[in-house]
Coordinates of C-alpha atoms in Angstrom, one line a residue:
Chain O
X17 CA 10.4 8.5 8.0
X18 CA 8.4 5.2 7.6
X19 CA 10.0 2.3 5.5
X20 CA 8.6 -0.7 4.0
X21 CA 10.6 -3.4 3.0
X22 CA 9.6 -6.7 0.9
X23 CA 12.4 -8.8 0.5
X24 CA 11.0 -11.6 -2.3
X25 CA 11.0 -9.7 -5.5
X26 CA 9.4 -12.8 -7.0
X27 CA 7.7 -16.1 -5.8
X28 CA 6.3 -18.9 -7.6
X29 CA 4.4 -22.1 -6.1
X30 CA 1.9 -24.9 -7.2
X31 CA -1.7 -24.3 -7.1
X32 CA -3.3 -25.3 -4.0
X33 CA -0.1 -24.8 -2.1
X34 CA 0.2 -22.2 0.6
X35 CA 2.6 -19.6 0.3
X36 CA 3.6 -16.7 2.5
X37 CA 5.0 -13.4 1.5
X38 CA 7.3 -11.4 3.9
X39 CA 6.9 -7.6 4.6
X40 CA 8.9 -5.6 7.3
X41 CA 8.5 -2.1 8.3
X42 CA 10.2 0.7 10.2
X43 CA 8.3 3.3 12.0
X44 CA 8.4 4.9 15.6
X45 CA 4.4 5.7 15.5
X46 CA 2.3 3.5 18.0
X47 CA -1.1 4.0 15.8
X48 CA -1.0 3.0 12.5
X49 CA -2.6 0.4 9.8
X50 CA -0.6 -1.9 7.6
X51 CA -2.5 -3.4 4.2
X52 CA -1.8 -6.0 1.6
X53 CA -2.6 -4.8 -2.0
X54 CA -3.0 -7.2 -5.0
X55 CA -2.1 -6.0 -8.5
X56 CA -3.0 -8.5 -11.0
X57 CA -2.0 -8.3 -14.9
X58 CA -5.3 -6.3 -15.3
X59 CA -3.5 -3.6 -13.3
X60 CA -6.2 -2.8 -10.6
X61 CA -4.8 -2.4 -7.5
X62 CA -7.4 -4.3 -4.9
X63 CA -7.2 -4.0 -1.2
X64 CA -6.6 -7.9 0.1
X65 CA -6.6 -7.3 3.9
X66 CA -5.8 -4.7 6.3
X67 CA -4.7 -4.5 10.0
X68 CA -4.8 -2.2 12.8
X69 CA -1.9 -1.8 14.7
X70 CA -3.8 -1.7 18.3
X71 CA -5.1 -5.0 17.4
X72 CA -3.4 -8.0 18.6
X73 CA -5.6 -10.5 16.5
X74 CA -4.4 -11.3 13.2
X75 CA -6.7 -10.1 10.3
X76 CA -8.2 -13.0 8.3
X77 CA -10.5 -12.6 4.9
X78 CA -11.3 -16.1 3.5
X79 CA -8.1 -17.7 2.2
X80 CA -5.9 -14.7 3.2
X81 CA -4.5 -14.4 6.6
X82 CA -1.6 -12.3 8.0
X83 CA 1.0 -12.7 10.5
X84 CA 1.4 -9.4 12.3
X85 CA 4.3 -9.1 14.8
X86 CA 4.1 -5.7 16.1
X87 CA 7.5 -5.7 18.3
X88 CA 9.3 -7.3 15.3
X89 CA 7.5 -5.0 13.1
X90 CA 6.8 -7.7 10.6
X91 CA 3.4 -8.2 8.7
X92 CA 3.4 -11.4 6.5
X93 CA 0.7 -12.4 4.2
X94 CA -0.1 -16.1 4.0
X95 CA -2.4 -17.4 1.2
X96 CA -3.7 -20.8 1.7
X97 CA -4.9 -23.0 -1.0
X98 CA -3.6 -20.9 -3.7
X99 CA -5.6 -20.2 -7.0
X100 CA -4.2 -19.2 -10.4
X101 CA -6.4 -16.1 -9.9
X102 CA -3.9 -15.1 -7.1
X103 CA -1.2 -14.6 -9.5
X104 CA -0.4 -10.9 -8.9
X105 CA 2.0 -8.3 -7.9
X106 CA 1.5 -8.0 -4.2
X107 CA 2.3 -4.7 -2.3
X108 CA 2.6 -4.2 1.6
X109 CA 1.7 -0.9 2.6
X110 CA 1.7 1.5 5.8
X111 CA 0.1 4.2 6.7
X112 CA -0.2 6.2 10.2
X113 CA -2.3 9.3 10.6
X114 CA -2.7 11.6 7.7
X115 CA 0.5 10.9 6.3
X116 CA 0.8 9.3 2.9
X117 CA 0.6 5.5 2.1
X118 CA 3.9 4.0 1.7
X119 CA 4.4 1.1 -0.5
X120 CA 6.6 -1.9 -0.1
X121 CA 8.6 -2.7 -3.8
X122 CA 6.2 -5.4 -4.1
X123 CA 6.3 -9.2 -4.6
X124 CA 5.5 -10.8 -8.0
X125 CA 3.7 -13.9 -7.3
X126 CA 3.0 -16.8 -9.8
X127 CA 1.0 -19.6 -9.2
X128 CA 1.2 -22.5 -11.4
X129 CA -0.9 -25.1 -12.8
Chain U
X4 CA -19.5 -0.6 -3.4
X5 CA -16.1 0.1 -3.4
X6 CA -15.8 1.3 -6.8
X7 CA -13.6 3.9 -8.3
X8 CA -13.9 4.6 -11.8
X9 CA -11.4 6.1 -14.3
X10 CA -11.5 7.2 -17.8
X11 CA -10.1 6.5 -20.2
X12 CA -8.5 3.1 -19.9
X13 CA -5.8 3.9 -22.4
X14 CA -4.4 7.4 -23.8
X15 CA -1.8 8.0 -26.4
X16 CA -0.8 11.8 -26.6
X17 CA 1.8 13.8 -28.3
X18 CA 3.9 16.2 -26.2
X19 CA 2.4 18.9 -27.5
X20 CA -1.3 17.9 -26.8
X21 CA -3.3 18.5 -24.0
X22 CA -5.7 15.9 -22.5
X23 CA -7.3 15.2 -19.2
X24 CA -7.8 12.0 -17.0
X25 CA -11.1 11.7 -15.1
X26 CA -11.8 10.0 -11.8
X27 CA -15.0 9.3 -10.5
X28 CA -16.3 7.6 -6.9
X29 CA -19.8 7.7 -5.4
X30 CA -18.9 6.4 -2.0
X31 CA -19.1 9.5 0.0
X32 CA -15.3 9.7 0.2
X33 CA -13.9 12.8 1.3
X34 CA -10.2 12.3 0.1
X35 CA -9.2 11.5 -3.4
X36 CA -5.7 10.9 -4.8
X37 CA -3.4 10.6 -8.1
X38 CA -0.7 8.3 -8.4
X39 CA 2.1 7.5 -10.8
X40 CA 2.9 4.0 -11.4
X41 CA 5.8 2.7 -13.6
X42 CA 6.1 -0.7 -14.8
X43 CA 7.1 -3.0 -11.8
X44 CA 7.2 -0.3 -9.4
X45 CA 4.9 0.7 -6.4
X46 CA 2.6 3.8 -7.2
X47 CA 4.1 7.2 -6.4
X48 CA 1.7 9.8 -4.8
X49 CA 1.4 12.8 -6.8
X50 CA -1.4 15.1 -5.4
X51 CA -4.0 14.5 -2.5
X52 CA -7.3 16.4 -2.3
X53 CA -9.1 16.6 1.0
X54 CA -12.7 18.0 1.3
X55 CA -12.1 19.2 -2.3
X56 CA -9.1 21.2 -1.4
X57 CA -5.4 20.3 -2.5
X58 CA -3.6 19.0 0.7
X59 CA -0.5 17.4 -0.5
X60 CA 1.6 18.0 -3.7
X61 CA 4.4 15.9 -4.1
X62 CA 6.4 18.5 -6.2
X63 CA 4.8 17.3 -9.3
X64 CA 5.8 19.4 -12.4
X65 CA 3.6 22.1 -13.7
X66 CA 2.6 20.0 -16.6
X67 CA 0.4 17.9 -14.3
X68 CA -2.5 20.1 -13.0
X69 CA -5.3 18.3 -10.7
X70 CA -8.5 19.5 -10.3
X71 CA -11.3 18.3 -8.0
X72 CA -14.5 19.9 -9.5
X73 CA -16.6 18.4 -6.6
X74 CA -16.6 15.5 -4.0
X75 CA -16.9 12.7 -6.3
X76 CA -14.9 13.9 -9.5
X77 CA -11.1 14.2 -9.6
X78 CA -9.6 15.3 -12.9
X79 CA -5.7 15.4 -14.0
X80 CA -5.0 17.9 -16.7
X81 CA -1.9 17.2 -18.9
X82 CA -0.2 19.4 -20.9
X83 CA 3.4 19.4 -22.6
X84 CA 4.2 15.8 -21.7
X85 CA 7.6 14.2 -21.7
X86 CA 7.9 10.5 -23.1
X87 CA 9.2 9.8 -19.4
X88 CA 5.6 10.8 -18.1
X89 CA 4.5 7.6 -19.9
X90 CA 2.9 5.3 -17.0
X91 CA 0.0 3.8 -15.5
X92 CA -2.1 6.7 -13.5
X93 CA -3.8 5.5 -10.6
X94 CA -7.0 7.4 -8.6
X95 CA -7.7 6.4 -5.1
X96 CA -10.4 7.6 -2.9
X97 CA -10.7 7.2 1.1
X98 CA -13.6 7.9 3.5
X99 CA -11.4 10.3 5.6
X100 CA -12.8 9.6 8.9
X101 CA -11.8 11.2 12.2
X102 CA -8.8 12.7 13.5
X103 CA -6.2 10.2 12.8
X104 CA -7.3 9.6 9.1
X105 CA -5.8 6.0 9.2
X106 CA -8.4 4.5 6.8
X107 CA -8.3 2.7 3.7
X108 CA -7.7 4.0 0.0
X109 CA -9.6 2.2 -2.5
X110 CA -7.9 2.3 -6.2
X111 CA -9.4 2.8 -9.7
X112 CA -8.4 0.5 -12.8
X113 CA -6.0 3.1 -14.2
X114 CA -5.3 4.8 -17.1
X115 CA -2.3 3.8 -19.3
X116 CA -0.7 6.8 -20.6
X117 CA 1.7 6.9 -23.5
X118 CA 3.2 9.9 -24.5
X119 CA 5.1 10.1 -28.1

């Protein structure tokens, strides 16, 4: 069974700083997708970024980028120039084939003014 | 457009009531999902519909009854719920393309359910 671990329950940084959220996973699959979802207090689960396991190049979406280390089974999210609107719960998630999406326990990120 | 809509936003019901949650998407996605989320926890999968057929039921109690009337709509019928069923109920959809089905799920804003 696949598992996803987020070791940082809470993080807090100042506005404009860079912050990195950690995620590790365990799987015996070779083809899979990894995701970071953001859930602000408004509660909508928003896709931030996704990474295909077969791609060596790290995914990037504007201020959000990932560091995908397949051998280490690590998938961290870097947020550059953090903004107040980045305050949210961040969930790392894994999916392989037709299996269900497996979520980590989440990291609550607070951006302070 | 990656929009999934859910109604109502909030619902308060007694343990003897019957109510329904509604989810809609117009992205042509062929897989739709119901999740239950408790505060400060990740979503827990309840049901998956694939091409309008129930493909996964995660041992959910029968007081929750899903229905997929067509490829755009997903309902969750509620009856005789318990206070511990109070939670955020999220709907999601995904394209479901190809054999691997390693595609992306897009979530709706959720329905906040309170059972008294």
